[in-house]
Coordinates of N, CA and C and ligand atoms in Angstrom, one line a residue:
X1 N 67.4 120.0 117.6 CA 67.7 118.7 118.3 C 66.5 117.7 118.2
X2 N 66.4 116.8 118.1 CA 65.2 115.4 117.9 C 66.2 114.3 118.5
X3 N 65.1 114.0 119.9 CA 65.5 112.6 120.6 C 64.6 112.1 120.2
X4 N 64.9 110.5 120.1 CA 63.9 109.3 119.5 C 63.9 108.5 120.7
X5 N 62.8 108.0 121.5 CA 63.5 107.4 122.7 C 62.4 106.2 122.2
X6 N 62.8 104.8 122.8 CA 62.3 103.7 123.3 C 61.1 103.6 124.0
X7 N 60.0 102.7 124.0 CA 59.3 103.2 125.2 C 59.6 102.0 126.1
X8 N 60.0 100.6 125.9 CA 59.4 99.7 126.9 C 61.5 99.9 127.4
X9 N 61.6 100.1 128.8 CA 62.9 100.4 129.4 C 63.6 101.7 129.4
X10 N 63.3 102.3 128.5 CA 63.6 104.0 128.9 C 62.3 104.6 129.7
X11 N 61.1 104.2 129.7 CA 60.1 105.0 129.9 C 59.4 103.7 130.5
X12 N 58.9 102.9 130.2 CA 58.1 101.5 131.1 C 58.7 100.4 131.9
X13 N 58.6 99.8 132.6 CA 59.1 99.5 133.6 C 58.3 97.8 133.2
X14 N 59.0 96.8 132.5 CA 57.6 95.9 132.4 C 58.4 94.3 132.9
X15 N 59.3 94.9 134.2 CA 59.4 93.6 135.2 C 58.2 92.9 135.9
X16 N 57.0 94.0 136.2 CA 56.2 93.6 137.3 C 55.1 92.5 136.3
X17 N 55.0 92.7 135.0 CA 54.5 92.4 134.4 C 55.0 90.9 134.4
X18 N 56.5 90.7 133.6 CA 56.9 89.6 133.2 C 57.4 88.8 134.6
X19 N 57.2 88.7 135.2 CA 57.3 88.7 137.1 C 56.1 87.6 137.1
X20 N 54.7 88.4 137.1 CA 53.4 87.9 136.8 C 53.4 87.0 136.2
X21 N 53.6 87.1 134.7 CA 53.7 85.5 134.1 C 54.1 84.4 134.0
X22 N 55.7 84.8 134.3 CA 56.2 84.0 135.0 C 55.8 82.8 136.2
X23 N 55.1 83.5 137.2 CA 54.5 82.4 138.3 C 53.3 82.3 137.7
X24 N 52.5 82.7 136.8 CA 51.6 82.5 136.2 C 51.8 81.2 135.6
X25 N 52.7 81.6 135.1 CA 53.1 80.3 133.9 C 53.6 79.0 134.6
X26 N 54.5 78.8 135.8 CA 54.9 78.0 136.2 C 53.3 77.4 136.9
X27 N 52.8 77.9 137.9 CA 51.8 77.8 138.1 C 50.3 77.1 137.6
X28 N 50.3 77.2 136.3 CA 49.9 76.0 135.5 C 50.5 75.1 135.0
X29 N 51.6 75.0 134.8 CA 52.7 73.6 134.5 C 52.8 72.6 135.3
X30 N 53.2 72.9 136.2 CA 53.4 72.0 137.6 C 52.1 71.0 137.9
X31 N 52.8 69.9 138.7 CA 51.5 69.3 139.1 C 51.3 69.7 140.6
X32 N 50.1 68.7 141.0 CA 49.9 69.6 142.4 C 50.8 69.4 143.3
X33 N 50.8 68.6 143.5 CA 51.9 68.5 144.4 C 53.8 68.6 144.1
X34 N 54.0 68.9 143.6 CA 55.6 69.4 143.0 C 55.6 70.5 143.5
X35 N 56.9 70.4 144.2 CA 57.6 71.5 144.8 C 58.4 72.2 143.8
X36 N 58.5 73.7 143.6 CA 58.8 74.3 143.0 C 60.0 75.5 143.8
X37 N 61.0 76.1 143.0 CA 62.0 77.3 143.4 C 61.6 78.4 142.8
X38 N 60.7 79.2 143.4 CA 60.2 80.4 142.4 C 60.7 80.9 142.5
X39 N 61.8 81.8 141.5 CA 62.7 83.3 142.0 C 62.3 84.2 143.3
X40 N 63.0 84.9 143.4 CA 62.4 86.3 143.8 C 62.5 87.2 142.6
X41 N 61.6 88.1 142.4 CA 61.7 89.3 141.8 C 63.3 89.4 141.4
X42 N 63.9 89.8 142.3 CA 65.1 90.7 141.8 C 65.9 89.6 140.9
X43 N 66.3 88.0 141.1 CA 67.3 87.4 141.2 C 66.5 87.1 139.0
X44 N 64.6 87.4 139.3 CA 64.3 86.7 137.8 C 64.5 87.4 136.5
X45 N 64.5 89.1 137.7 CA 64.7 90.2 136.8 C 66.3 90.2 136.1
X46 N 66.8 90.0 136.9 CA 68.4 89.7 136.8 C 68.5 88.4 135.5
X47 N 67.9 87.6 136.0 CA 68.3 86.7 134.8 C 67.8 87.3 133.4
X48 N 66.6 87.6 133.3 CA 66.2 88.4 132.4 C 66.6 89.4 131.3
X49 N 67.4 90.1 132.3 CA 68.5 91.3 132.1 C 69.8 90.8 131.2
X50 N 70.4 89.5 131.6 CA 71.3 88.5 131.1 C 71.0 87.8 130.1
X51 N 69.8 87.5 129.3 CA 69.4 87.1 128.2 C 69.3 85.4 128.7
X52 N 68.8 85.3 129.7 CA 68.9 83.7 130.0 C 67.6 82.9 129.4
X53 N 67.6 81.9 128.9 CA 66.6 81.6 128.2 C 65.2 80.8 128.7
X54 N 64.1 81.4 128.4 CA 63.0 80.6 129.2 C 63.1 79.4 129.7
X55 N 63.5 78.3 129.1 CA 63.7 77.3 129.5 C 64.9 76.8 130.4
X56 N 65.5 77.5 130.7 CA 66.4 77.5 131.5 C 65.8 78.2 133.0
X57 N 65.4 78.9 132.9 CA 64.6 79.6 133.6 C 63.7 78.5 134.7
X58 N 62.7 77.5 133.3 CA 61.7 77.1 133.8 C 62.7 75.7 134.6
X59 N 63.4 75.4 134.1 CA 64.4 74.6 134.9 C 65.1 74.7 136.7
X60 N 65.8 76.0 136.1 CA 66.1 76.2 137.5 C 65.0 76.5 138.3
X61 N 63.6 76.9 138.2 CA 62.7 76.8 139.2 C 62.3 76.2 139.4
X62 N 62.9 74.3 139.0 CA 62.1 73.1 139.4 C 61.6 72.5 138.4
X63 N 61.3 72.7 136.8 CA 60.9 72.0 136.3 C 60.9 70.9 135.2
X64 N 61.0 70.3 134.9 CA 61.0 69.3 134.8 C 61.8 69.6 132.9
X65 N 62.5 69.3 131.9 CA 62.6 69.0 130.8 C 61.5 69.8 129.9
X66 N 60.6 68.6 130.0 CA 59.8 68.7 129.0 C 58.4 69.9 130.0
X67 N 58.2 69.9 130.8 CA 57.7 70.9 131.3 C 58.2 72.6 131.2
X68 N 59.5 72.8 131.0 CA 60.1 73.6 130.7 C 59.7 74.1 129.6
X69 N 59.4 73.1 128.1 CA 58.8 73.5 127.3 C 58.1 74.3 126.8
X70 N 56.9 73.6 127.6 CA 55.7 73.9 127.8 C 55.3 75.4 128.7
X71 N 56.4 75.5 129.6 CA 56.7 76.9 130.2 C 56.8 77.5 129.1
X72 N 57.8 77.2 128.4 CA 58.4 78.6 127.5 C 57.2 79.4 126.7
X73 N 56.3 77.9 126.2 CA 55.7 78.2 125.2 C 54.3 78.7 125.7
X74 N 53.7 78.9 127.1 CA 53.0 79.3 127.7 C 53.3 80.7 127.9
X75 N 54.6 80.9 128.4 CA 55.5 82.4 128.7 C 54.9 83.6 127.1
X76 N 55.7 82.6 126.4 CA 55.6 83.7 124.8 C 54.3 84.0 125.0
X77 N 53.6 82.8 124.8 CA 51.7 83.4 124.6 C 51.4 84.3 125.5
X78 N 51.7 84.4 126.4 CA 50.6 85.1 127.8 C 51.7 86.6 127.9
X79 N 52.8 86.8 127.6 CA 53.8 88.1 128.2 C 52.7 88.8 127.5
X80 N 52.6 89.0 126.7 CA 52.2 90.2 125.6 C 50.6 90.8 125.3
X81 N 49.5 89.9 126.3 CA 48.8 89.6 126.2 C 48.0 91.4 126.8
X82 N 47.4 91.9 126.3 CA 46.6 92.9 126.5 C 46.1 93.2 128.3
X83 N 45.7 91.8 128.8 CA 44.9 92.1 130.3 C 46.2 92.3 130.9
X84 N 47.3 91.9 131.1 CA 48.7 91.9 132.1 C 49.3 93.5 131.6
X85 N 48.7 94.0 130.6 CA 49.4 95.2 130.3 C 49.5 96.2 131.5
X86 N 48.4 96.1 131.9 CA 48.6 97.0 133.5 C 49.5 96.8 134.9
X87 N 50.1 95.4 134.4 CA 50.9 95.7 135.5 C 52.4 96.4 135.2
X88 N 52.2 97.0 134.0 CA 53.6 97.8 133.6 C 53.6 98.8 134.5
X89 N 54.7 99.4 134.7 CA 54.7 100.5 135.4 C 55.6 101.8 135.1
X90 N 55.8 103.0 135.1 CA 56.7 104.2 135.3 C 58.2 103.9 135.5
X91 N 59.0 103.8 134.8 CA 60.7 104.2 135.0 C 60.4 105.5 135.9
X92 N 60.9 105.1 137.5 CA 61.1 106.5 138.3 C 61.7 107.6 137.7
X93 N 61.4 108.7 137.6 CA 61.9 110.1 136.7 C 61.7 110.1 135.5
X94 N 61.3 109.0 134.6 CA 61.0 109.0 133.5 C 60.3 110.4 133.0
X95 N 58.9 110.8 133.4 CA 58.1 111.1 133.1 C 58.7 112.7 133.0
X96 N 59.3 113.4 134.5 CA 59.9 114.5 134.6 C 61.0 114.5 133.5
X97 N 61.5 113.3 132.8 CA 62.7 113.5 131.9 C 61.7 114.0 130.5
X98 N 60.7 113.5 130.3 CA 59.8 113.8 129.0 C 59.5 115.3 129.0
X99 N 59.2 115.7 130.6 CA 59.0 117.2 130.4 C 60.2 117.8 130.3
X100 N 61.0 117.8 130.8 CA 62.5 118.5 130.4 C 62.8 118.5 128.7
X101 N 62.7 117.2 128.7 CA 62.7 117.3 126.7 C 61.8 118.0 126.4
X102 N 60.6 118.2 126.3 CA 59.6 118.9 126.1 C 59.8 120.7 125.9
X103 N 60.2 120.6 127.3 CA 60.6 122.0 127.1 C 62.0 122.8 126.7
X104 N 62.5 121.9 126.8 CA 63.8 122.3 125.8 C 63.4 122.4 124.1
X105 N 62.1 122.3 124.1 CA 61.9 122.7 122.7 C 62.2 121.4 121.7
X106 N 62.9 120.3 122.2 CA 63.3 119.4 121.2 C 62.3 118.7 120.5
X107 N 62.5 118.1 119.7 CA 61.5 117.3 118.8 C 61.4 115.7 119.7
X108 N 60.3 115.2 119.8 CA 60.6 114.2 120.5 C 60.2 113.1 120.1
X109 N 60.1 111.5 119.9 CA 59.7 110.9 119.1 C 59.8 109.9 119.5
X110 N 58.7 108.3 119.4 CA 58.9 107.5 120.3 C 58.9 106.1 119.2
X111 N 60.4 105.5 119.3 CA 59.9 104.7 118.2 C 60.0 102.6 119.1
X112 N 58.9 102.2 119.1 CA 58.4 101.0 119.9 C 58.4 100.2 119.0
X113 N 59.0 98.8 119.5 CA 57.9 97.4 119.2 C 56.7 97.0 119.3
X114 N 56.5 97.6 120.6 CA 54.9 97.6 120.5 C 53.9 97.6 119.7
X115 N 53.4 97.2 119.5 CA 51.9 97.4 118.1 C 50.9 98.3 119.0
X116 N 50.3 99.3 118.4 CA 49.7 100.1 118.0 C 48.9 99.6 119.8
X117 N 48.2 98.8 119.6 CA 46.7 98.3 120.7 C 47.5 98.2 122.4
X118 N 48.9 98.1 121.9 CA 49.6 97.6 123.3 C 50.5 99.1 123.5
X119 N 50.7 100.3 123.0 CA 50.7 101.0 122.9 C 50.1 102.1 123.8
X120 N 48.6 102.3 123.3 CA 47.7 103.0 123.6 C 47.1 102.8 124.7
X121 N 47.5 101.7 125.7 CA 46.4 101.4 126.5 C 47.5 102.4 127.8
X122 N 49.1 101.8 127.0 CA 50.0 102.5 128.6 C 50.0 104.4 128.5
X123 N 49.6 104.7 126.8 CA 49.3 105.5 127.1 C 48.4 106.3 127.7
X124 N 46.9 105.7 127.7 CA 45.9 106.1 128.8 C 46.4 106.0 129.9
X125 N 46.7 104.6 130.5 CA 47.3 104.5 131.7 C 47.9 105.4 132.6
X126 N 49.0 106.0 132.1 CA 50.0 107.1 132.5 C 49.7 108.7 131.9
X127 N 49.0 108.8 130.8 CA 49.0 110.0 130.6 C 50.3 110.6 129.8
X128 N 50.6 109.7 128.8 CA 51.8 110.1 128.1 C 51.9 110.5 126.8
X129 N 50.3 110.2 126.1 CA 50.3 110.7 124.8 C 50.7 112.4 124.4
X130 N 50.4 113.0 126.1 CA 51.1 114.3 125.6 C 52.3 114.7 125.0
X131 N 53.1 113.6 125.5 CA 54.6 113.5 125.0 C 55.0 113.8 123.3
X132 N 54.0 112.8 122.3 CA 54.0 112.4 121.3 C 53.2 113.2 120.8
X133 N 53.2 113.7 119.5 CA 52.6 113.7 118.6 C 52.1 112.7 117.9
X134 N 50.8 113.2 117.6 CA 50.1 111.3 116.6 C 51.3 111.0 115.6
X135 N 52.2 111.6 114.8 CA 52.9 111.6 113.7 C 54.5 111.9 114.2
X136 N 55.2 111.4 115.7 CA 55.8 111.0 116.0 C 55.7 109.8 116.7
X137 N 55.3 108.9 116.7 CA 54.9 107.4 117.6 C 54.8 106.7 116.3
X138 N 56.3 106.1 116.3 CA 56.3 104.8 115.5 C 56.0 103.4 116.4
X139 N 55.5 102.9 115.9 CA 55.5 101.6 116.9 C 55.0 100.6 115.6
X140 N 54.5 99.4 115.4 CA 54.3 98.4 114.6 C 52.4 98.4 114.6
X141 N 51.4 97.5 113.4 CA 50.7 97.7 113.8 C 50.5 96.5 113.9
X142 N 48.8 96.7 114.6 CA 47.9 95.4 115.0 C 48.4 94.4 114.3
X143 N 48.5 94.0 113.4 CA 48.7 92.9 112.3 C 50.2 92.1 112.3
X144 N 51.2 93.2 112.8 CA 52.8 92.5 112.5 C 52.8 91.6 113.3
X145 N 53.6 90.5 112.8 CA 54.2 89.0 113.4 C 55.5 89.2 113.3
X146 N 55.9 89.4 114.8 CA 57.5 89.5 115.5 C 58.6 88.3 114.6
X147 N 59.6 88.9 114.1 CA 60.6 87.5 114.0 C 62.3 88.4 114.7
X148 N 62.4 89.2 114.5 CA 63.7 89.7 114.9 C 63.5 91.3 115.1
X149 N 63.7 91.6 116.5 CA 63.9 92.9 116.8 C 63.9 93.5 116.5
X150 N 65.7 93.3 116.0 CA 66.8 94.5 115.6 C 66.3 95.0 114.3
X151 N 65.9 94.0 113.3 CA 65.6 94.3 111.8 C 64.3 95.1 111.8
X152 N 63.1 94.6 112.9 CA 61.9 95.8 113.1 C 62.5 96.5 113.3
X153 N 63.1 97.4 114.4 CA 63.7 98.5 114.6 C 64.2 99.0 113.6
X154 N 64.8 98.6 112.9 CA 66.0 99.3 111.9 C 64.9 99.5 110.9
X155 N 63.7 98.6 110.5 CA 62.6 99.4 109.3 C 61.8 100.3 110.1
X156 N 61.4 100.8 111.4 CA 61.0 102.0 111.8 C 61.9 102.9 111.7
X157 N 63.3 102.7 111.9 CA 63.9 104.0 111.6 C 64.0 104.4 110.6
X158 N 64.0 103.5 109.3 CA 64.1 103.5 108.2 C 62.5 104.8 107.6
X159 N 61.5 104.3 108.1 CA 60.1 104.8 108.1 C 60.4 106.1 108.5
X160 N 61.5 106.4 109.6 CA 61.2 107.9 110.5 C 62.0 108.5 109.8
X161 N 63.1 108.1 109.3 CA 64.1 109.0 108.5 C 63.7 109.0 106.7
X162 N 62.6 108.7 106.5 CA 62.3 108.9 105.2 C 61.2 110.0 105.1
X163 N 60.2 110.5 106.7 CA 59.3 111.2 106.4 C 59.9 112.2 107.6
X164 N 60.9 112.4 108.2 CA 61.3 113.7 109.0 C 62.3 114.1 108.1
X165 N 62.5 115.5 108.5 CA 63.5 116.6 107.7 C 64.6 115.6 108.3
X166 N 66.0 115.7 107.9 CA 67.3 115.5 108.4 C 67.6 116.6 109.5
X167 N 68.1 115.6 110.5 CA 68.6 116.6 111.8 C 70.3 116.3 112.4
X168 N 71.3 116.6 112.4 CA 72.3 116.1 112.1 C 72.8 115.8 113.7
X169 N 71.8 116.7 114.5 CA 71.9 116.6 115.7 C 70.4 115.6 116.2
X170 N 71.0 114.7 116.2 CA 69.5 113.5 116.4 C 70.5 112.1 117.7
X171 N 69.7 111.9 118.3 CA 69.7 111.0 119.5 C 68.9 110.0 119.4
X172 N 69.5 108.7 119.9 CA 68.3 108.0 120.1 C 68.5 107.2 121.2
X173 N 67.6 106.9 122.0 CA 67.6 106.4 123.6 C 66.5 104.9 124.0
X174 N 67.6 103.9 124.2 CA 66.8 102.2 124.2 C 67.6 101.8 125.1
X175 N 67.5 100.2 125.7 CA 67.7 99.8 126.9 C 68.3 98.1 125.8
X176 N 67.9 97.9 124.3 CA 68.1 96.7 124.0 C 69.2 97.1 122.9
X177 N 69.8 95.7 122.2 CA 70.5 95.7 120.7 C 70.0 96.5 119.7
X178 N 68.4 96.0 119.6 CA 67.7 96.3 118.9 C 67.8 98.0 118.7
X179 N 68.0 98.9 119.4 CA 68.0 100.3 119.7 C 68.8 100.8 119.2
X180 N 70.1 100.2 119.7 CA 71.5 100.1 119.4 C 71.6 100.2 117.7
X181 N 71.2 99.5 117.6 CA 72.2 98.4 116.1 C 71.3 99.4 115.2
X182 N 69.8 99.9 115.4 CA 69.0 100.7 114.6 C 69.5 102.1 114.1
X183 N 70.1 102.6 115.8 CA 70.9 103.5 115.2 C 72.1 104.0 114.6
X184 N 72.8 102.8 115.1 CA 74.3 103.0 114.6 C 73.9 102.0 112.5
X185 N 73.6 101.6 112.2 CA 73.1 101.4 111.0 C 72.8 102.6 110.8
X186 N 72.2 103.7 110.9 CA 71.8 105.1 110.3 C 72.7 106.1 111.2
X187 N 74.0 105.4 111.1 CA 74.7 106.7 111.9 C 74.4 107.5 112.8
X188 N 73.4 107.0 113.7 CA 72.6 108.2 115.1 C 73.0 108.0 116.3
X189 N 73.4 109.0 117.1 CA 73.8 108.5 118.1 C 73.2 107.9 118.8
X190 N 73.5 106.9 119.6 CA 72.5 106.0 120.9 C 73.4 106.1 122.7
X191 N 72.0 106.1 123.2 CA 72.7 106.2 124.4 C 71.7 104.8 125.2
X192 N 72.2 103.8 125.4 CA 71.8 102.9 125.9 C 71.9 103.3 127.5
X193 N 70.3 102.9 127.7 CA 70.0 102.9 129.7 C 70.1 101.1 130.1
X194 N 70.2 101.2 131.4 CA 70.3 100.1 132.0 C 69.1 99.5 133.2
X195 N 67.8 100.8 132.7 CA 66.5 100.7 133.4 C 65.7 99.4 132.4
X196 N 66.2 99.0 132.0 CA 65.4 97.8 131.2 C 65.9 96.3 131.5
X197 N 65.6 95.3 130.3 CA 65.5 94.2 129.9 C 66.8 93.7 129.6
X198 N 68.3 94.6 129.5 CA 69.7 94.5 129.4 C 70.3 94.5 130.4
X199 N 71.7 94.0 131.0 CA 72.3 94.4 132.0 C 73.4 95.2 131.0
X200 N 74.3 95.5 131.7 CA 75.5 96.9 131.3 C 76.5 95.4 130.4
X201 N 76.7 94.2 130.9 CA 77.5 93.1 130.0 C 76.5 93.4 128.6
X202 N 75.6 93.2 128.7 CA 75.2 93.2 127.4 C 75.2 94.3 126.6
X203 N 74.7 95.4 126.7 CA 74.6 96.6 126.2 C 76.3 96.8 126.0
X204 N 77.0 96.6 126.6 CA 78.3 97.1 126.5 C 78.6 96.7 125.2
X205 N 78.5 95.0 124.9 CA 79.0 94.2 123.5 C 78.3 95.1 122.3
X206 N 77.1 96.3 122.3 CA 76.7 96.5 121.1 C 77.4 98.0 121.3
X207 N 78.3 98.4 121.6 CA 78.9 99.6 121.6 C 78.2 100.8 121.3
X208 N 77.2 101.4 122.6 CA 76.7 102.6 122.0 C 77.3 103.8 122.7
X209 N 76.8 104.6 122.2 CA 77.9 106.0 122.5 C 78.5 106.4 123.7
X210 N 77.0 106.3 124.6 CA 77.3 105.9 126.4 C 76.2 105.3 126.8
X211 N 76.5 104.9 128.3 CA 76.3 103.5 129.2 C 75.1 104.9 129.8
X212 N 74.1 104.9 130.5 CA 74.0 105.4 132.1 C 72.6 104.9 132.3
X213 N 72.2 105.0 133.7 CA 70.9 104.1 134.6 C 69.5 104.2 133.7
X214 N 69.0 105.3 133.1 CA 67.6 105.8 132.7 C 67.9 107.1 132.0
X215 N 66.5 107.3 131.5 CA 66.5 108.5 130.9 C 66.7 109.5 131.7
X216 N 65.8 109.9 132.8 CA 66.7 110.9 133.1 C 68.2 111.4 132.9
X217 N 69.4 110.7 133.7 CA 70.5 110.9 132.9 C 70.7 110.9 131.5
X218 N 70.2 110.1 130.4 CA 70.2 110.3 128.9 C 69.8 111.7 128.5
X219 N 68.8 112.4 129.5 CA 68.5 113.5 129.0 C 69.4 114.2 129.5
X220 N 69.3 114.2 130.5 CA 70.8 115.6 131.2 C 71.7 115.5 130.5
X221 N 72.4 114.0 130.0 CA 73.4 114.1 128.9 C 73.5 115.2 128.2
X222 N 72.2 114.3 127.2 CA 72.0 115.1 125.8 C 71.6 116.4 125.9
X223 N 71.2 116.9 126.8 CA 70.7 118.7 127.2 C 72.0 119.3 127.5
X224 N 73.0 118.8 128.2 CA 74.4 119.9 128.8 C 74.8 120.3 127.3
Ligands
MG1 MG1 63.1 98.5 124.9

């Protein structure tokens, strides 16, 4: 058996993060005196989850058009940025789900967007490199410039299934399209969670094999 799992939404938690930049980001746009609607947490996570668009975003919290812009384009730069990486945090059970795979002997394998430097740091962080083998952690490196998810994903899988043996019994576990669409293009099963950056409307439109909250359940799944 070989599970391929996701790391940012099966295993990282990176609302607290994009939460931060968020009022980060508004918070330099505005002028001083403008009153602003800052979400709460849950209601920005939610939009987030919905695919609602930065600027839409920066709107409904008050701002202005063309300030919206300038949000967005503040947003992109600053999410991804190395110092905010620490406010990621643990998918609850995540971690006990990696040891359950672990010792069920399965092959385990983590294939990310992430580049390489943004990677490594949540690995220290948490203590997860145990999980991985150096020569199971695909992820992108230092150098790649993002244009479409789904097509990175589908050339990491592409990379994983050209240097692993064939396993006919193979899983793969993501929270986005991108996850989805990677494995059903290589025939692999996918079990999309709902601990990420999708709600269940969205995940539902890319048809993966089954719906449920986190990895934990993805793994009890795929273990019964
Ligand atoms: Mg993800």
């Amino acid at each position: 058996m070989r599970i391929i799992t996701d790391f940012d939404g099966p295993i990282m938690d990176l609302s607290d993060r994009y939460y931060h930049v968020y009022q980060l980001c508004l918070e330099k746009v505005k002028l001083p005196n403008q009153i602003l609607n800052i979400f709460p947490k849950a209601k920005f996570w939610a939009y987030k989850q919905a695919l609602i668009p930065e600027r839409q975003l920066g709107i409904e919290s008050g701002l202005t058009v063309e300030q919206a812009e300038v949000f967005k384009q503040l947003r992109d730069r600053h999410a991804h940025q190395i110092q905010y990486l620490p406010f990621d945090l643990v998918v609850p059970g995540s971690i006990a789900a990696l040891e359950k795979i672990q010792s069920s002997g399965s092959e385990l394998l983590v294939m990310t967007l992430r580049r390489t430097c943004e990677l490594e740091p949540a690995f220290k962080q948490y203590d997860l490199a145990r999980f991985f083998l150096p020569h199971y952690r695909y992820c992108l490196p230092n150098d790649y410039i993002k244009h479409d998810d789904a097509q990175a994903k589908t050339q990491l899988m592409v990379k994983a299934l050209s240097e692993l043996k064939p396993d006919p019994n193979t899983w793969m576990i993501g929270d986005t399209e991108a996850d989805i669409i990677a494995a059903k293009t290589h025939h692999i099963k996918v079990i999309g969670v709902l601990s990420g950056i999708r709600d269940r409307d969205r995940i539902e439109h890319y048809q993966p094999d089954k719906i449920v909250s986190n990895l934990a359940e993805a793994v009890e799944f795929i273990l019964e």
